[in-house]
mmCIF file of C-alpha atoms in Angstrom:
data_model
loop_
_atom_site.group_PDB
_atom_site.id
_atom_site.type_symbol
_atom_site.label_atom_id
_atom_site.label_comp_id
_atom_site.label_asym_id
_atom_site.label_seq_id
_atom_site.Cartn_x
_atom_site.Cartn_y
_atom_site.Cartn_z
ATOM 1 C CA UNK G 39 195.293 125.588 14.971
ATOM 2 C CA UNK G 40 197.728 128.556 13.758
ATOM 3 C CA UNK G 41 197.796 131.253 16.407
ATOM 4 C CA UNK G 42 199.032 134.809 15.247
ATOM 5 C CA UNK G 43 201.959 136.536 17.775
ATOM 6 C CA UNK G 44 200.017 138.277 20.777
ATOM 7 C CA UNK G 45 202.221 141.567 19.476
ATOM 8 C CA UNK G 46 200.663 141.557 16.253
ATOM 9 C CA UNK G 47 197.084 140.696 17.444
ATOM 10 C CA UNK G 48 197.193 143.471 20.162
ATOM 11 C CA UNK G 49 199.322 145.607 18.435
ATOM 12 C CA UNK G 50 202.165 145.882 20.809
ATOM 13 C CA UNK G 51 205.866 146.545 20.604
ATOM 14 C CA UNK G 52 208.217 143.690 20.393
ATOM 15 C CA UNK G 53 211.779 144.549 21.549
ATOM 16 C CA UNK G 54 215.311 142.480 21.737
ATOM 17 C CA UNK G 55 217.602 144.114 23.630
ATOM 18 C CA UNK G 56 221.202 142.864 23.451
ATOM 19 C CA UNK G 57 223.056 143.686 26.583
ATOM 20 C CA UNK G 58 223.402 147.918 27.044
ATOM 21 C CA UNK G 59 224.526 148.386 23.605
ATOM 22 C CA UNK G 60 221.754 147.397 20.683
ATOM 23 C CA UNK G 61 217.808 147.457 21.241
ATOM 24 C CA UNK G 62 215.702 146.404 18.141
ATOM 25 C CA UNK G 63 211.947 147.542 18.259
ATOM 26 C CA UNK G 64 208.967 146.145 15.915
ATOM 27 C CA UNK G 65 205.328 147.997 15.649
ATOM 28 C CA UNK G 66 206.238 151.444 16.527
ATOM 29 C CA UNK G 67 204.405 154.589 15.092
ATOM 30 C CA UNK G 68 207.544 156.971 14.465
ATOM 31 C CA UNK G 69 210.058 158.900 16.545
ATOM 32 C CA UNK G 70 208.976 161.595 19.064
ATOM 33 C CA UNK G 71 212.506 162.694 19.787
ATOM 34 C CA UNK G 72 216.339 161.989 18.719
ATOM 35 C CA UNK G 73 219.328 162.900 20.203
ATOM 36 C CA UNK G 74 222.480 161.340 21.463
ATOM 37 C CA UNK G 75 221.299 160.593 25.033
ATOM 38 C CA UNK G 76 217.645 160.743 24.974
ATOM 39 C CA UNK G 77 214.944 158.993 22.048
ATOM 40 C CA UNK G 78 211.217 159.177 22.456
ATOM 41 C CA UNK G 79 209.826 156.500 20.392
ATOM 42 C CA UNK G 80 205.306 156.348 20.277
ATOM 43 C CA UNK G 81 204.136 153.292 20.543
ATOM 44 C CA UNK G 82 200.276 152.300 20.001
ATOM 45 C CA UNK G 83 199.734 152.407 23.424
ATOM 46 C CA UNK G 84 202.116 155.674 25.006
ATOM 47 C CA UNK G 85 205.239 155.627 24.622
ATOM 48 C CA UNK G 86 209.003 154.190 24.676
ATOM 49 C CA UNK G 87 212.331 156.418 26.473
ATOM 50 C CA UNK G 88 214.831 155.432 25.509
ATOM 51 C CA UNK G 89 218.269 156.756 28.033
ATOM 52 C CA UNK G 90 221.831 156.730 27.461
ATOM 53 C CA UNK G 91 225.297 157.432 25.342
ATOM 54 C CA UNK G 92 226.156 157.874 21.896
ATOM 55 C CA UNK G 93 223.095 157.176 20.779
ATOM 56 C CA UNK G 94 222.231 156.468 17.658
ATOM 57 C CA UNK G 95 219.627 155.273 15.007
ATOM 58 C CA UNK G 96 221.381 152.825 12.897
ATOM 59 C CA UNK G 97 218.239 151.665 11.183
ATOM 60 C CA UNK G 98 214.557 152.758 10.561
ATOM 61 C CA UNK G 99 211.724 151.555 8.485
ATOM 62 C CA UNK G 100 208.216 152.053 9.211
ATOM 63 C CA UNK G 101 207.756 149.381 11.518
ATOM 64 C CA UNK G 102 211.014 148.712 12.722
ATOM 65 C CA UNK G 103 214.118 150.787 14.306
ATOM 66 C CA UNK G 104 217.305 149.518 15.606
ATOM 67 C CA UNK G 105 219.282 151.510 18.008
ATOM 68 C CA UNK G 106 223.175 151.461 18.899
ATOM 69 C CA UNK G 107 224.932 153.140 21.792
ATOM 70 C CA UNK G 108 224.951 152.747 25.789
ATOM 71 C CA UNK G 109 221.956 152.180 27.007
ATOM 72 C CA UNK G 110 221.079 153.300 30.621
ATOM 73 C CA UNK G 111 217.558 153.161 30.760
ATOM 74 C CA UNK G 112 214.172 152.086 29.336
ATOM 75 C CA UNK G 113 210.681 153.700 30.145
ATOM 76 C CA UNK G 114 207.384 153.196 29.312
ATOM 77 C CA UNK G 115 205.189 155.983 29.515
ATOM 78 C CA UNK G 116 201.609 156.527 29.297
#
């Protein structure tokens, strides 16, 4: 029997994260906030902070964002 991806069934983000310098997100709903050390991403449940250096958004499309930079810290809020 097939089974769908639990993130696309409940809806929730899926992130990669390669080492402090590139995070990849898939099913959010659109960015909150943007600069170069803080981005606010809302999710379907809250939302994603994102902390660091030199951020930047180096791809987004409406399900998918990929950001570059130094990476400090990741929060989710409610």
């Amino acid at each position: 029997m097939l089974e769908l991806p639990k993130d696309l069934v409940l809806d929730l983000p899926r992130l990669v994260v390669i080492g402090q310098r590139e995070l990849y997100l898939e099913n959010h709903k659109g960015i909150i906030e943007y600069g170069d050390c803080c981005i606010k991403i809302n999710l379907s449940r809250g939302l994603l902070e994102i902390e660091g250096e030199g951020l930047e958004i180096k791809l987004i499309m409406p399900d998918e964002v990929t950001i570059t930079g130094l990476i400090k810290s990741l929060r989710f809020v409610e």
